[in-house]
Short mmCIF file of C-alpha atoms in Angstrom, two decimals:
data_model
loop_
_atom_site.label_atom_id
_atom_site.label_comp_id
_atom_site.label_asym_id
_atom_site.label_seq_id
_atom_site.Cartn_x
_atom_site.Cartn_y
_atom_site.Cartn_z
CA UNK Q 9 112.48 -66.37 102.38
CA UNK Q 10 111.59 -64.65 105.22
CA UNK Q 11 107.62 -63.29 104.98
CA UNK Q 12 104.87 -61.25 107.04
CA UNK Q 13 101.49 -61.08 105.42
CA UNK Q 14 98.86 -59.74 106.74
CA UNK Q 15 95.74 -60.85 105.08
CA UNK Q 16 93.23 -57.50 104.89
CA UNK Q 17 94.73 -54.19 103.47
CA UNK Q 18 91.35 -52.29 105.45
CA UNK Q 19 89.21 -53.89 108.12
CA UNK Q 20 86.06 -52.41 109.04
CA UNK Q 21 84.58 -52.74 112.17
CA UNK Q 22 81.52 -51.14 114.26
CA UNK Q 23 81.57 -50.01 117.87
CA UNK Q 24 81.34 -52.48 120.97
CA UNK Q 25 82.19 -55.43 117.45
CA UNK Q 26 85.15 -57.40 117.87
CA UNK Q 27 88.05 -56.87 116.17
CA UNK Q 28 90.03 -59.32 114.12
CA UNK Q 29 93.02 -58.05 112.54
CA UNK Q 30 95.20 -61.78 110.53
CA UNK Q 31 98.63 -61.92 110.50
CA UNK Q 32 100.54 -64.70 108.92
CA UNK Q 33 104.22 -65.16 108.68
CA UNK Q 34 106.96 -67.55 107.06
CA UNK Q 35 110.45 -67.81 108.27
CA UNK Q 36 112.90 -71.07 109.22
CA UNK Q 37 113.11 -70.73 112.30
CA UNK Q 38 110.47 -69.25 115.28
CA UNK Q 39 110.81 -65.80 115.00
CA UNK Q 40 109.68 -63.17 117.69
CA UNK Q 41 107.05 -61.35 116.97
CA UNK Q 42 105.60 -58.25 117.52
CA UNK Q 43 102.61 -56.43 116.99
CA UNK Q 44 102.14 -51.92 116.51
CA UNK Q 45 99.99 -50.05 116.35
CA UNK Q 46 100.79 -46.39 114.11
CA UNK Q 47 98.29 -43.87 114.51
CA UNK Q 48 98.18 -41.04 111.35
CA UNK Q 49 101.89 -39.18 111.36
CA UNK Q 50 102.61 -40.43 114.76
CA UNK Q 51 105.33 -42.65 115.56
CA UNK Q 52 105.05 -46.87 115.57
CA UNK Q 53 103.32 -48.29 119.28
CA UNK Q 54 104.21 -51.94 120.62
CA UNK Q 55 100.97 -53.66 121.23
CA UNK Q 56 102.50 -56.87 122.14
CA UNK Q 57 104.75 -59.24 121.47
CA UNK Q 58 105.58 -63.03 121.72
CA UNK Q 59 108.56 -64.87 121.79
CA UNK Q 60 108.06 -67.72 122.63
CA UNK Q 61 106.32 -68.70 125.62
CA UNK Q 62 102.67 -68.32 126.32
CA UNK Q 63 101.03 -68.52 122.89
CA UNK Q 64 97.90 -66.70 124.45
CA UNK Q 65 99.99 -62.69 124.41
CA UNK Q 66 97.95 -60.21 126.21
CA UNK Q 67 99.34 -57.04 125.34
CA UNK Q 68 98.18 -52.70 125.27
CA UNK Q 69 94.31 -51.50 125.18
CA UNK Q 70 92.73 -54.85 125.77
CA UNK Q 71 94.35 -56.60 122.91
CA UNK Q 72 95.51 -60.22 122.50
CA UNK Q 73 97.31 -62.53 120.01
CA UNK Q 74 97.67 -65.56 119.78
CA UNK Q 75 100.62 -67.72 118.13
CA UNK Q 76 99.72 -70.70 116.67
CA UNK Q 77 102.87 -72.73 115.36
CA UNK Q 78 101.11 -74.98 112.90
CA UNK Q 79 99.41 -72.38 111.23
CA UNK Q 80 101.74 -69.95 110.84
CA UNK Q 81 99.97 -67.26 112.31
CA UNK Q 82 99.49 -64.10 115.12
CA UNK Q 83 96.03 -63.54 114.50
CA UNK Q 84 95.37 -59.42 116.89
CA UNK Q 85 92.18 -59.68 118.33
CA UNK Q 86 90.37 -57.14 120.99
CA UNK Q 87 86.63 -57.81 122.15
CA UNK Q 88 85.29 -54.41 121.68
CA UNK Q 89 86.79 -51.75 119.50
CA UNK Q 90 86.93 -48.43 120.46
CA UNK Q 91 86.87 -45.61 118.19
CA UNK Q 92 89.99 -44.56 119.83
CA UNK Q 93 91.07 -48.08 117.49
CA UNK Q 94 90.57 -46.70 114.23
CA UNK Q 95 94.88 -47.00 113.14
CA UNK Q 96 97.12 -48.95 111.07
CA UNK Q 97 98.03 -51.86 112.01
CA UNK Q 98 101.57 -53.34 111.58
CA UNK Q 99 102.54 -57.36 112.18
CA UNK Q 100 106.28 -57.32 112.64
CA UNK Q 101 109.02 -60.50 112.47
CA UNK Q 102 112.44 -60.41 113.65
CA UNK Q 103 113.93 -63.79 113.80
CA UNK Q 104 117.13 -62.94 115.12
CA UNK Q 105 118.80 -61.46 112.42
CA UNK Q 106 119.24 -57.31 112.01
CA UNK Q 107 116.08 -56.90 109.45
CA UNK Q 108 113.20 -56.20 111.12
CA UNK Q 109 110.19 -57.52 108.87
CA UNK Q 110 107.09 -55.70 108.68
CA UNK Q 111 103.93 -56.34 106.56
CA UNK Q 112 102.05 -54.84 104.85
CA UNK Q 113 99.39 -53.02 107.57
CA UNK Q 114 96.24 -53.22 107.91
CA UNK Q 115 94.14 -50.45 108.33
CA UNK Q 116 91.04 -50.29 110.50
CA UNK Q 117 87.95 -48.27 110.64
CA UNK Q 118 85.83 -47.80 113.72
CA UNK Q 119 82.17 -47.09 112.48
CA UNK Q 120 80.41 -45.08 115.58
CA UNK L 173 112.69 -43.27 130.49
CA UNK L 174 110.77 -45.48 128.18
CA UNK L 175 111.00 -43.21 125.27
CA UNK L 176 112.67 -42.19 122.07
CA UNK L 177 112.74 -38.41 121.27
CA UNK L 178 113.26 -37.36 117.54
CA UNK L 179 114.00 -33.49 116.55
CA UNK L 180 112.19 -31.78 114.52
CA UNK L 181 109.43 -32.39 114.35
CA UNK L 182 108.26 -31.34 110.60
CA UNK L 183 111.04 -29.93 108.67
CA UNK L 184 111.31 -28.82 105.07
CA UNK L 185 114.53 -28.54 103.31
CA UNK L 186 115.68 -27.40 99.43
CA UNK L 187 117.26 -29.19 97.59
CA UNK L 188 120.38 -28.32 97.95
CA UNK L 189 120.26 -28.02 101.92
CA UNK L 190 122.03 -29.48 104.61
CA UNK L 191 120.38 -30.56 107.75
CA UNK L 192 119.90 -33.06 110.32
CA UNK L 193 117.96 -35.34 112.22
CA UNK L 194 118.46 -35.73 115.40
CA UNK L 195 117.46 -39.12 118.00
CA UNK L 196 118.31 -40.03 121.34
CA UNK L 197 116.94 -42.85 123.58
CA UNK L 198 117.80 -43.09 127.32
CA UNK L 199 116.92 -46.29 127.39
CA UNK L 200 120.25 -48.40 127.57
CA UNK L 201 119.28 -49.67 124.28
CA UNK L 202 122.48 -50.84 121.87
CA UNK L 203 121.35 -50.87 118.82
CA UNK L 204 118.92 -47.96 117.26
CA UNK L 205 117.49 -47.41 113.37
CA UNK L 206 116.24 -45.40 110.94
CA UNK L 207 113.38 -46.28 109.26
CA UNK L 208 112.37 -44.38 105.98
CA UNK L 209 108.48 -43.96 105.71
CA UNK L 210 105.94 -43.27 102.38
CA UNK L 211 102.23 -42.54 102.95
CA UNK L 212 100.20 -46.11 103.42
CA UNK L 213 103.31 -47.88 103.57
CA UNK L 214 105.54 -49.89 106.53
CA UNK L 215 108.27 -48.52 107.64
CA UNK L 216 111.74 -49.12 105.29
CA UNK L 217 115.08 -50.25 107.09
CA UNK L 218 117.61 -46.58 106.03
CA UNK L 219 120.88 -48.71 108.51
CA UNK L 220 120.94 -50.34 111.57
CA UNK L 221 123.40 -49.12 114.73
CA UNK L 222 124.76 -51.72 117.21
CA UNK L 223 127.31 -50.83 120.00
CA UNK L 224 127.77 -46.96 118.20
CA UNK L 225 129.00 -48.87 115.02
CA UNK L 226 126.97 -49.29 112.02
CA UNK L 227 126.32 -52.86 111.26
CA UNK L 228 123.42 -52.83 108.37
CA UNK L 229 123.09 -50.24 105.64
CA UNK L 230 120.22 -50.81 102.99
CA UNK L 231 121.68 -49.68 99.85
CA UNK L 232 121.18 -46.24 100.95
CA UNK L 233 121.75 -43.59 98.44
CA UNK L 234 125.15 -40.87 100.07
CA UNK L 235 122.76 -37.88 100.32
CA UNK L 236 121.65 -39.96 103.91
CA UNK L 237 124.67 -40.17 105.84
CA UNK L 238 124.17 -41.60 110.19
CA UNK L 239 126.44 -40.59 112.55
CA UNK L 240 126.24 -42.46 116.17
CA UNK L 241 128.01 -40.60 118.80
CA UNK L 242 127.20 -42.05 121.58
CA UNK L 243 124.81 -45.14 122.57
CA UNK L 244 122.05 -42.84 123.20
CA UNK L 245 122.06 -39.95 120.26
CA UNK L 246 121.59 -41.36 116.78
CA UNK L 247 121.98 -38.51 113.21
CA UNK L 248 120.93 -38.43 110.60
CA UNK L 249 122.96 -36.22 107.56
CA UNK L 250 121.05 -34.71 104.92
CA UNK L 251 122.48 -33.68 101.92
CA UNK L 252 121.35 -32.54 98.16
CA UNK L 253 118.02 -34.41 99.18
CA UNK L 254 115.17 -34.73 96.29
CA UNK L 255 111.58 -34.40 96.26
CA UNK L 256 111.31 -38.22 96.30
CA UNK L 257 112.95 -38.33 99.63
CA UNK L 258 109.57 -36.72 101.34
CA UNK L 259 108.86 -38.41 104.18
CA UNK L 260 108.08 -39.76 107.49
CA UNK L 261 111.42 -40.56 109.15
CA UNK L 262 112.06 -42.77 112.54
CA UNK L 263 113.96 -43.86 114.67
CA UNK L 264 114.31 -46.97 117.32
CA UNK L 265 115.91 -48.00 119.07
CA UNK L 266 116.13 -52.09 121.41
CA UNK L 267 117.52 -53.46 124.02
CA UNK L 268 119.08 -56.29 121.16
CA UNK L 269 117.94 -57.68 117.60
CA UNK L 270 116.10 -60.36 119.29
CA UNK L 271 113.77 -57.63 121.18
CA UNK L 272 110.72 -55.21 120.41
CA UNK L 273 111.79 -51.94 119.16
CA UNK L 274 110.61 -48.77 120.10
CA UNK L 275 109.84 -45.81 118.01
CA UNK L 276 110.38 -42.07 118.08
CA UNK L 277 107.65 -40.00 117.41
CA UNK L 278 108.78 -39.10 113.78
CA UNK L 279 109.76 -36.19 111.54
CA UNK L 280 107.99 -35.35 108.61
CA UNK L 281 110.46 -34.75 105.98
CA UNK L 282 108.90 -32.38 102.82
CA UNK L 283 111.68 -31.02 100.10
CA UNK L 284 110.94 -28.47 97.77
#
């Protein structure tokens, strides 16, 4: 069965410090992987995507993610957190079927 | 134009009302989706349209009725809803099932 696991339900960082949001996936096939961000009462915005090209993917707003097939991971990082990064983050997998698989989400808190 | 629009932004309805949610995209995408999102949860897929034909219905109650009049429009007709149907309803579109989905801002639905 295919699944996406976000290892932390909440992450709290101080402004200006690095961010790490962890995501593992399980799939019989090589999936397309995505990170989305959702601010309160808003829709989801795509941060970045992996589709079997470069394993290090750069996204918007300074976010990056690295696809590691051996670890089945796709962790999201940012060198320096900003207050505006406080939001819910979803790791998402698409294995080519109709269904898109969402992780449970990680709430990022950024302290001043 | 890389935007998915949804109307209305907010909707309050009684259990005997009939209402509709609307979604529009002009990116030439051929797949469109309806999701339901409860607080602090990831979006749950309700319906998928591919080339204006319903491809997936995730066993959604018949009080929700989707309609895809053309490749740019997607409606969700609501009738005899229950208070537990109160949620954020998100529309999304994608070029195909392998690519990223673009989400609208959502409609916040409250059923009294």
